[in-house]
Short mmCIF file of C-alpha atoms and ligand atoms in Angstrom, two decimals:
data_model
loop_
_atom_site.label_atom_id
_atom_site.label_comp_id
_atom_site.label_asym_id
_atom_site.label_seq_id
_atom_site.Cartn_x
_atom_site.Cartn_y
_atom_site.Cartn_z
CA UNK A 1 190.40 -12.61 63.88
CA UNK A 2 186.98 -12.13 65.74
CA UNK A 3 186.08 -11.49 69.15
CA UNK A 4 182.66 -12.90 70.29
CA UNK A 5 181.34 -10.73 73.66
CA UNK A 6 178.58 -13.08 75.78
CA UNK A 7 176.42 -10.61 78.06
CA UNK A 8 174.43 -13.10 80.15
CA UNK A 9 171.51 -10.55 81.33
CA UNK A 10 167.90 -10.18 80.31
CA UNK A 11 164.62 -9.10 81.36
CA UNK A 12 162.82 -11.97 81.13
CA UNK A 13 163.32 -15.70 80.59
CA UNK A 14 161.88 -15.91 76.61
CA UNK A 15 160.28 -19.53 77.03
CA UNK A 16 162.31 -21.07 73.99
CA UNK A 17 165.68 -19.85 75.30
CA UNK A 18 168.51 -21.99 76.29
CA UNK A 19 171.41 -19.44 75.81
CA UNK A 20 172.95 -18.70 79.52
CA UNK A 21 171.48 -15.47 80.84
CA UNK A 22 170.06 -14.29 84.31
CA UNK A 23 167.39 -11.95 84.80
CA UNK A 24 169.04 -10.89 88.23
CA UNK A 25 170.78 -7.80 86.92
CA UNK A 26 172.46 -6.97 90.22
CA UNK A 27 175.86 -7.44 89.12
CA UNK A 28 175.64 -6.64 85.55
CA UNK A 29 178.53 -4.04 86.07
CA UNK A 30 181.00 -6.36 88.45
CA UNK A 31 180.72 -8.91 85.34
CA UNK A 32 180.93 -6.33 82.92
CA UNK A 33 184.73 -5.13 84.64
CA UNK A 34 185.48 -9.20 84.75
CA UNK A 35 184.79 -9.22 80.87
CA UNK A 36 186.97 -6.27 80.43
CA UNK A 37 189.86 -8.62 82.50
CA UNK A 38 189.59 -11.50 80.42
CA UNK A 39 189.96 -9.69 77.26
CA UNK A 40 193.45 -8.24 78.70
CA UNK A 41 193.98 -11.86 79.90
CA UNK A 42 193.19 -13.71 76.84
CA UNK A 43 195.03 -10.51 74.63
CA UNK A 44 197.35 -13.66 73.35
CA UNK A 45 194.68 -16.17 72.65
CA UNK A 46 195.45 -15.42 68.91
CA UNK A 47 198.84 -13.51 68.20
CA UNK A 48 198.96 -11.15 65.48
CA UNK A 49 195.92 -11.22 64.10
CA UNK A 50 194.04 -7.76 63.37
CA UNK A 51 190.02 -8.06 64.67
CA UNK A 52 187.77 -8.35 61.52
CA UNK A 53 184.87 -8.22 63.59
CA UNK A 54 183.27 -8.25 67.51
CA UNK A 55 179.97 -8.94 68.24
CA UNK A 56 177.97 -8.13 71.17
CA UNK A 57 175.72 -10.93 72.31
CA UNK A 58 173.96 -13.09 75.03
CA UNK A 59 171.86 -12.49 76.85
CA UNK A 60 170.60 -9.06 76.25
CA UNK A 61 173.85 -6.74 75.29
CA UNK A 62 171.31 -3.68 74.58
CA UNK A 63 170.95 -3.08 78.44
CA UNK A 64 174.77 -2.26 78.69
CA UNK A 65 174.64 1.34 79.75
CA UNK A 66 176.98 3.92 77.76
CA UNK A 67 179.69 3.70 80.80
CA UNK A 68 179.90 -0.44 80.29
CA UNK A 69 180.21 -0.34 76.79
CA UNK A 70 182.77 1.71 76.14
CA UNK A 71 184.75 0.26 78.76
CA UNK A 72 184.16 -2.90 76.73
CA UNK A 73 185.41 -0.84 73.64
CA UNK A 74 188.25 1.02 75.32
CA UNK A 75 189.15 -2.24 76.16
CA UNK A 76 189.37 -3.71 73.27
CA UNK A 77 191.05 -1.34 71.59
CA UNK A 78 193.70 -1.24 73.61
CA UNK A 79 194.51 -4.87 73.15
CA UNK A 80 194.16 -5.74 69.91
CA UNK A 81 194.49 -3.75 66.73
CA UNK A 82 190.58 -3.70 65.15
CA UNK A 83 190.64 -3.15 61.10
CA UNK A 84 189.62 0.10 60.37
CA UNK A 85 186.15 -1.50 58.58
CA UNK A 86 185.56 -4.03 61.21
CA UNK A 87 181.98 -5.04 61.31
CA UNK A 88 181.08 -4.25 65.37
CA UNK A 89 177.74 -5.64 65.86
CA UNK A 90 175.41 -5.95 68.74
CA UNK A 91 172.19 -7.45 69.85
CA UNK A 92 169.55 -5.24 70.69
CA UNK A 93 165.72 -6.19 72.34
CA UNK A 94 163.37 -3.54 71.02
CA UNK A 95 162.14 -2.63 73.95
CA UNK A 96 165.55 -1.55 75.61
CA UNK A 97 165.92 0.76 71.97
CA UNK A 98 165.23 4.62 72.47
CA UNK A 99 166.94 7.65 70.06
CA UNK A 100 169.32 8.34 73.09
CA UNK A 101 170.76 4.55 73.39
CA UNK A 102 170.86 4.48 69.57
CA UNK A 103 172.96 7.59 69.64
CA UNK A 104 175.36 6.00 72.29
CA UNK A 105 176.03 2.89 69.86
CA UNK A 106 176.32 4.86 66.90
CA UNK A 107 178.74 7.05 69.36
CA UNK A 108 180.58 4.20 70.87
CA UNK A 109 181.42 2.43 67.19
CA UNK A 110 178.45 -0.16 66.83
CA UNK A 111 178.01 -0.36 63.27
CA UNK A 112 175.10 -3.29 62.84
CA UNK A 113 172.41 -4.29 65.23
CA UNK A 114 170.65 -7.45 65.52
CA UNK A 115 167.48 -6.71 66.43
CA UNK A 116 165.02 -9.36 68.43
CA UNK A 117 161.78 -9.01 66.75
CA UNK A 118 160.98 -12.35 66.27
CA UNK A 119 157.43 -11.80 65.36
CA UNK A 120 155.37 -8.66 65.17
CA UNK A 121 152.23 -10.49 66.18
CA UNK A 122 151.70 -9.41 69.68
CA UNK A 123 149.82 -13.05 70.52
CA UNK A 124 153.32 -14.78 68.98
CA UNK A 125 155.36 -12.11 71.44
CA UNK A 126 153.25 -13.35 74.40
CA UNK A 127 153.09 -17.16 73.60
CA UNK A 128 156.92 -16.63 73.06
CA UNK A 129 157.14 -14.84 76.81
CA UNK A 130 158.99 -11.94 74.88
CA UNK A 131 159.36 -8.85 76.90
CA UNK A 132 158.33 -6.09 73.86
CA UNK A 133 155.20 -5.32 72.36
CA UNK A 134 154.70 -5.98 68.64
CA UNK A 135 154.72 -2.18 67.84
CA UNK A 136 157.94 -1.82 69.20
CA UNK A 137 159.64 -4.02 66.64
CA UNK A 138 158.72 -1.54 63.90
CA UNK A 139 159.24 1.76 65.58
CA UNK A 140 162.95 0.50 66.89
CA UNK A 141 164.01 -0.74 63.03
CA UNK A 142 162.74 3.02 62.21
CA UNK A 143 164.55 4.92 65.01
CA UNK A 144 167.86 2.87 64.51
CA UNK A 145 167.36 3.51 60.80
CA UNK A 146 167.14 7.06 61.78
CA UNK A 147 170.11 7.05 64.01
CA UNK A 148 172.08 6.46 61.10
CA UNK A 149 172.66 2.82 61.74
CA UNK A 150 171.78 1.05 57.87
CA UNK A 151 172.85 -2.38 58.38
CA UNK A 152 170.39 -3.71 60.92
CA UNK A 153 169.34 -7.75 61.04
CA UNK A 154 166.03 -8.57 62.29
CA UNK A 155 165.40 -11.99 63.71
CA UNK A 156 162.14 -13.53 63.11
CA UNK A 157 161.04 -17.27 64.26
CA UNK A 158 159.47 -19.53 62.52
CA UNK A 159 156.82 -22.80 63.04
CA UNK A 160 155.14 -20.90 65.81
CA UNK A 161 151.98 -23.18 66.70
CA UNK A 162 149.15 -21.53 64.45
CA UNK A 163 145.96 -22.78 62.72
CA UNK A 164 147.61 -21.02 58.96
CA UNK A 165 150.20 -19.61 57.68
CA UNK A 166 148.79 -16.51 57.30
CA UNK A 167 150.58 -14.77 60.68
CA UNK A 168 153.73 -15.38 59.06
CA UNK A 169 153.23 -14.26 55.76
CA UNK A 170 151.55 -10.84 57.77
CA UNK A 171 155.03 -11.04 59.51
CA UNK A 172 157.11 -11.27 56.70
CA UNK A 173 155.17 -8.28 54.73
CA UNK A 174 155.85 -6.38 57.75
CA UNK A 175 159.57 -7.18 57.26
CA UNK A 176 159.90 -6.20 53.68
CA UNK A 177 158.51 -2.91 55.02
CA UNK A 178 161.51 -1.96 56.94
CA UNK A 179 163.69 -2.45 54.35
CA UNK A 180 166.38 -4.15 56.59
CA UNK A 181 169.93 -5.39 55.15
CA UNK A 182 168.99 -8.63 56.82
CA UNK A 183 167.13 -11.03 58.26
CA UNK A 184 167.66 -14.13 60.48
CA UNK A 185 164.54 -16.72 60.45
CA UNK A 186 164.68 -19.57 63.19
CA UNK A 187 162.27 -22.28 63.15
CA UNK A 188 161.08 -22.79 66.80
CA UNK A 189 162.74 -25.32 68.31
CA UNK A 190 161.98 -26.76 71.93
CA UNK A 191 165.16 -27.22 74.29
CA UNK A 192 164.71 -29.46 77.12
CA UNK A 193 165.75 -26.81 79.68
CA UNK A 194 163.76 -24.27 78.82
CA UNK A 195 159.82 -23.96 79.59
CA UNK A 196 158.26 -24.62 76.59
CA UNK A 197 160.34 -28.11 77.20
CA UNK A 198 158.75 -28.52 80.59
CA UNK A 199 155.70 -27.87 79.19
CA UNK A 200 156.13 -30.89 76.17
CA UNK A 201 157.04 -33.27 78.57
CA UNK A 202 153.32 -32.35 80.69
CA UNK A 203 151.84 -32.45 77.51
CA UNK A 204 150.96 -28.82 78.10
CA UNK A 205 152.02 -27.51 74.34
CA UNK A 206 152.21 -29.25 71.40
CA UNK A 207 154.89 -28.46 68.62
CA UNK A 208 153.78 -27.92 65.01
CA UNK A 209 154.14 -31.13 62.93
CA UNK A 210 157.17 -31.44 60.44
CA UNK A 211 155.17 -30.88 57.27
CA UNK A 212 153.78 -27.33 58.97
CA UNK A 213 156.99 -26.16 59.81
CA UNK A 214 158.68 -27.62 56.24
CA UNK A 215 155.86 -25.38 54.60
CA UNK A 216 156.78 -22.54 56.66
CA UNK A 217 160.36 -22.80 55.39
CA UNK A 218 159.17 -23.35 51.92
CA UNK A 219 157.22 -19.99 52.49
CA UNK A 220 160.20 -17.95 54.00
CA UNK A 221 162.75 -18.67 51.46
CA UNK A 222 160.39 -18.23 48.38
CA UNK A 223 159.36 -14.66 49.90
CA UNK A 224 162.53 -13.71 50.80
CA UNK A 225 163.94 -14.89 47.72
CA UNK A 226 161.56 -12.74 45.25
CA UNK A 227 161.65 -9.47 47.48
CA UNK A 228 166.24 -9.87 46.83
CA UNK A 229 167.18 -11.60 50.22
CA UNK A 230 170.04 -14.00 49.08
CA UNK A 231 169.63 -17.09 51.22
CA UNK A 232 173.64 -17.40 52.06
CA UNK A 233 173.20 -19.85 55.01
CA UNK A 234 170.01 -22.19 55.82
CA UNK A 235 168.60 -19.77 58.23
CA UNK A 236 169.70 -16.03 57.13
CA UNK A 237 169.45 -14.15 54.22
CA UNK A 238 170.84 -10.89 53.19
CA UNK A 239 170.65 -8.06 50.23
CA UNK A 240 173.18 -6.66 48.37
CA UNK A 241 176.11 -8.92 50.03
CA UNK A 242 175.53 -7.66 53.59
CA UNK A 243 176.39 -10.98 54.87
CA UNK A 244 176.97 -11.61 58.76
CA UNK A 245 181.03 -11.21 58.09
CA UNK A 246 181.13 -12.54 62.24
CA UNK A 247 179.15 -15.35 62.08
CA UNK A 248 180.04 -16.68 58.26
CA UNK A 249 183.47 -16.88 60.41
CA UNK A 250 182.16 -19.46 62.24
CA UNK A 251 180.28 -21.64 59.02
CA UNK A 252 183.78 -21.23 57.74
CA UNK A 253 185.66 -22.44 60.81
CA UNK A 254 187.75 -19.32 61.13
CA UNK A 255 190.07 -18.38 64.71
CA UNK A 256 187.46 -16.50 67.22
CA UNK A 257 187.78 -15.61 70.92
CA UNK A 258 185.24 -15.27 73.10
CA UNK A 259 184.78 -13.66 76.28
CA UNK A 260 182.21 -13.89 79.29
CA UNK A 261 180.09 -16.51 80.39
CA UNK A 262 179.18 -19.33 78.42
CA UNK A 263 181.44 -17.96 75.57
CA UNK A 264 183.72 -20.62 73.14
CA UNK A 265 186.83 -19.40 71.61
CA UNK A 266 188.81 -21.68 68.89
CA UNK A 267 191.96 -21.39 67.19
CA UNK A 268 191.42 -24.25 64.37
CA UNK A 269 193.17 -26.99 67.22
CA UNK A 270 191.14 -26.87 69.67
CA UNK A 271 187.90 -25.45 71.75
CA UNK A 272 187.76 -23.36 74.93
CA UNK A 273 184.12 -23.35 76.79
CA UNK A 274 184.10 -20.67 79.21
CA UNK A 275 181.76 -21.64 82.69
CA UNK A 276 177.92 -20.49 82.56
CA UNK A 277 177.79 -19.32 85.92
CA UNK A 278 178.26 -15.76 86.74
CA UNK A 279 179.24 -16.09 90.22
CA UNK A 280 181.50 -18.54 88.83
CA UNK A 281 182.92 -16.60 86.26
CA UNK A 282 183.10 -13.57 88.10
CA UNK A 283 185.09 -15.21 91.50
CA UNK A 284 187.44 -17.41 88.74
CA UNK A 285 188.74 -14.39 86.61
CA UNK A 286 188.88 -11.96 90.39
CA UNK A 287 192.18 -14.54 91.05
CA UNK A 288 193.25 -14.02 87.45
CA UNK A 289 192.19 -17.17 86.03
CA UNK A 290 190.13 -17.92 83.23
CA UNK A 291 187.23 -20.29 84.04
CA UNK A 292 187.35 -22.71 80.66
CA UNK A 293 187.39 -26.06 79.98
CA UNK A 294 189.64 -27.18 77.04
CA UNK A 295 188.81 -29.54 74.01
CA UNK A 296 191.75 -31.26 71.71
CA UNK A 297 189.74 -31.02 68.10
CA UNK A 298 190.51 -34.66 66.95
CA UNK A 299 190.99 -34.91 62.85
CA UNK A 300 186.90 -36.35 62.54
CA UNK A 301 186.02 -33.31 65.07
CA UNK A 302 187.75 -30.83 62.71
CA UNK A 303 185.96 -32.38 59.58
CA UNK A 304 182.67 -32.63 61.10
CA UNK A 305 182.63 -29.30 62.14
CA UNK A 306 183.35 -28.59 59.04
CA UNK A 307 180.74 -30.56 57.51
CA UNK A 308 178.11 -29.36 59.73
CA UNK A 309 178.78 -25.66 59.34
CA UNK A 310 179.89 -25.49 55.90
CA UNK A 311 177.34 -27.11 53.89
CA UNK A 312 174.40 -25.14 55.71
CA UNK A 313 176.24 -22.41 53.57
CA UNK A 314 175.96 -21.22 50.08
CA UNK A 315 179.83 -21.86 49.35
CA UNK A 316 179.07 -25.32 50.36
CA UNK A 317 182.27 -27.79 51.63
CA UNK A 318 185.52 -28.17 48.88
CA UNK A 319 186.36 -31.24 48.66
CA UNK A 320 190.20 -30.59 49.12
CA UNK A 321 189.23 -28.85 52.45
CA UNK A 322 187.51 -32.07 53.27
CA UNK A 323 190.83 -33.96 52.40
CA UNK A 324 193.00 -31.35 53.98
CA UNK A 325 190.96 -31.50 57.27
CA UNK A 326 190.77 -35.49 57.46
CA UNK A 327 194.09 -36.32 56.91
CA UNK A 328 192.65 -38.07 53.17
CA UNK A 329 189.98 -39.91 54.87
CA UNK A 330 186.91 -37.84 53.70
CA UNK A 331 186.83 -39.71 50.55
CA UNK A 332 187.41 -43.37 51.26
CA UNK A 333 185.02 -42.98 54.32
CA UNK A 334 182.24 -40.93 53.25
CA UNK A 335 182.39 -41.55 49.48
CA UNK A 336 179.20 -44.24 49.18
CA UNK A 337 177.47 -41.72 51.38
CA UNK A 338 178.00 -38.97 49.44
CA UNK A 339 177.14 -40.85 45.73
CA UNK A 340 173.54 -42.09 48.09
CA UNK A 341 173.14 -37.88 48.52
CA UNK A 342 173.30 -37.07 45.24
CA UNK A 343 171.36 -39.73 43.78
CA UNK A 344 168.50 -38.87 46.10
CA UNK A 345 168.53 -35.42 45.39
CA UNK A 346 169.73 -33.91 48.64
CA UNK A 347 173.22 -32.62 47.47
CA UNK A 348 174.77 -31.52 44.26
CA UNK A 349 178.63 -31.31 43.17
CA UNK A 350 179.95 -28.34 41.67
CA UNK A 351 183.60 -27.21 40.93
CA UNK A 352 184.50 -29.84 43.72
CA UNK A 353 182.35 -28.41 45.97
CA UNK A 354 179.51 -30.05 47.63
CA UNK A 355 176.15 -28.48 48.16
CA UNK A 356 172.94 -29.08 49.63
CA UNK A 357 169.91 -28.79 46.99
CA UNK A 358 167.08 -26.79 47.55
CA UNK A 359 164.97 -30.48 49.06
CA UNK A 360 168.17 -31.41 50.86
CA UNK A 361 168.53 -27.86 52.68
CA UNK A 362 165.33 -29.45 54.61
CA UNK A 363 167.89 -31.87 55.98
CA UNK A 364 171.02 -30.12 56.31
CA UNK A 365 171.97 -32.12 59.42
CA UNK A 366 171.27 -35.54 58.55
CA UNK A 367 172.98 -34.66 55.40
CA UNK A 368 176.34 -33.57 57.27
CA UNK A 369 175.80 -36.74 59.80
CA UNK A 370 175.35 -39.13 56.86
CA UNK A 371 178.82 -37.83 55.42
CA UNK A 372 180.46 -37.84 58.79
CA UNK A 373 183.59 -39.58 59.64
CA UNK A 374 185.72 -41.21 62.47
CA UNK A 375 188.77 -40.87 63.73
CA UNK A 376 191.14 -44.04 62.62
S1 SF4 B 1 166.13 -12.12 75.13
FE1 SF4 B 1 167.32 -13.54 73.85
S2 SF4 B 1 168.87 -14.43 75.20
FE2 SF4 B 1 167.31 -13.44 76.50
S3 SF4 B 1 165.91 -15.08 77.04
FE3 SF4 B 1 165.07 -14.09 75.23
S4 SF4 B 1 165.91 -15.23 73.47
FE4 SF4 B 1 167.11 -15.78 75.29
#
């Protein structure tokens, strides 16, 4: 089992962002004690399952303070039993990173950070209303490497408006210089609730074109690929096996709880969406109730998911999985669709197992939608 931890604070509102997060920090520590209640509420969300993994994210988890993390911990402990390898990882901002918090993870149990960088070209940080400096995304990788934490993910983004390419390829060189386990590469996408999606709809920015940001890809995954970063899902790559063990979880639509605002939990029936409010959240789980709407996973929902997650992976979607999940309808539903994929070139079949190509990984989501089915 895995336990998913939402924090909803940060600094600053990054213009791109549409996770739920406030920058009021006021009651960081009265939601931090509600978190603590729902995991001792929700302690029999998935009986008998050991924790594999928790993850720390949001929000901004790096400006818990040692007293709100290990209550988080303690907490946890106490209510489940966590394997005695479980991967504990949490998000980190490189400016909230000195060798005293660093000690206080590596103290508390954290065993991987995901670090923020998202570019180490300080114009990128600013157009991206990040809240570090580009210097800082080095020297934090260094100190963290020095605090004896070794398998650190850096998250970098991607189709950035820029005349070249040439920012990127400076940020990925930079990259390959911190000899990281892993890295995470978004391409920029603009939400409509975020600022950079006010700002399309004045006609204030303008997003890069498809080819640019295609090119960019093509760029990424060739570099990565010849300097040993495995591209195991579309958008992360990792050396030596150091695979995301939480998140593959999710491409592989395996039980998870999560706790806080905003956070999902699913137990292969169904999905529970916890409320992103914090005064909501925080006056709901004060009477002892958990503020979640529920979702009945109909047989297309389950495949779909499945679909969608699965083939943005390299283990791809079995076809038996397919069956199992659809009740036997993958097949007479989806089966023109699928010969039309591999005859253009966007998927390939392999030990019953369908996969994306390298052209069709440029599609991965009109691939799963053309293969999609409905519920009878
Ligand atoms: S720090 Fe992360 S969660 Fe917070 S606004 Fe920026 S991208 Fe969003």
């Amino acid at each position: 089992m895995h336990l998913y931890l939402h924090i909803p604070f940060c600094r600053q509102a990054c213009h791109y962002c549409d996770f739920h997060f406030s920058t009021n920090t006021n009651n960081k520590s009265a939601i931090v004690d509600a978190i603590a209640k729902e995991i001792v509420l929700r302690k029999a969300y998935l009986p008998g399952h050991k924790l594999e993994t928790i993850y720390f994210g949001g929000g901004t988890p790096s400006l818990l303070d040692e007293k709100e993390l290990n209550l988080l911990l303690e907490t946890i402990h106490a209510q489940f039993e966590v394997a005695s390898d479980a991967e504990i990882t949490l998000e980190a901002n490189p400016d909230d990173l000195s060798k005293e918090k660093l000690q206080q993870f590596s103290r508390a149990g954290i065993n991987r950070l995901s670090i923020g960088i998202q570019s180490f070209h300080e114009p990128h940080l600013i157009f991206l209303n990040r809240v570090h400096l580009a210097h800082e995304g080095e020297k934090c990788v260094k100190m963290a490497q020095g605090a004896g934490i070794t398998n650190i993910s850096i998250d970098l983004i991607y189709a950035i408006p820029a005349p070249d390419h040439s920012i990127l390829e400076s940020d990925i060189l930079k990259a390959f210089t911190l000899d990281v386990s892993h890295i995470s590469a978004y391409c920029l996408t603009i939400e409509p609730q975020t600022a950079f999606g006010s700002w399309l709809k004045q006609k204030k920015i303008k997003p890069v074109d498809e080819e640019f940001a295609a090119r960019q890809f093509e760029i990424l995954t060739r570099s990565l690929a010849v300097n040993g970063y495995e591209q195991y899902e579309i958008s992360n790559f990792a050396r030596n096996h150091k695979y995301s063990r939480h998140n593959s979880s999710y491409w592989q639509q395996r039980p998870y709880l999560g706790v806080g605002p905003s956070a999902h939990s699913y137990n292969g029936e169904s999905r529970e969406y916890n409320v992103s409010n914090n005064a909501k959240y925080l006056s709901s789980i004060s009477q002892q109730i958990i503020p979640s709407t529920y979702e009945k996973l109909s047989v297309a929902d389950r495949t779909n998911e499945y679909l969608l997650t699965g083939l943005r992976t390299k283990w791809g979607v079995k076809k038996h999985e397919l069956d199992r999940l659809s009740n036997g309808n993958f097949l007479s539903q989806s089966y023109s669709e699928l010969e039309n994929l591999i005859k253009v070139g966007w998927v390939r079949l392999e030990n019953e197992t369908i996969m994306l190509t390298e052209t069709g990984k440029l599609f991965a989501d009109k691939v799963a939608s053309d293969l999609f089915i409905e519920d009878n």
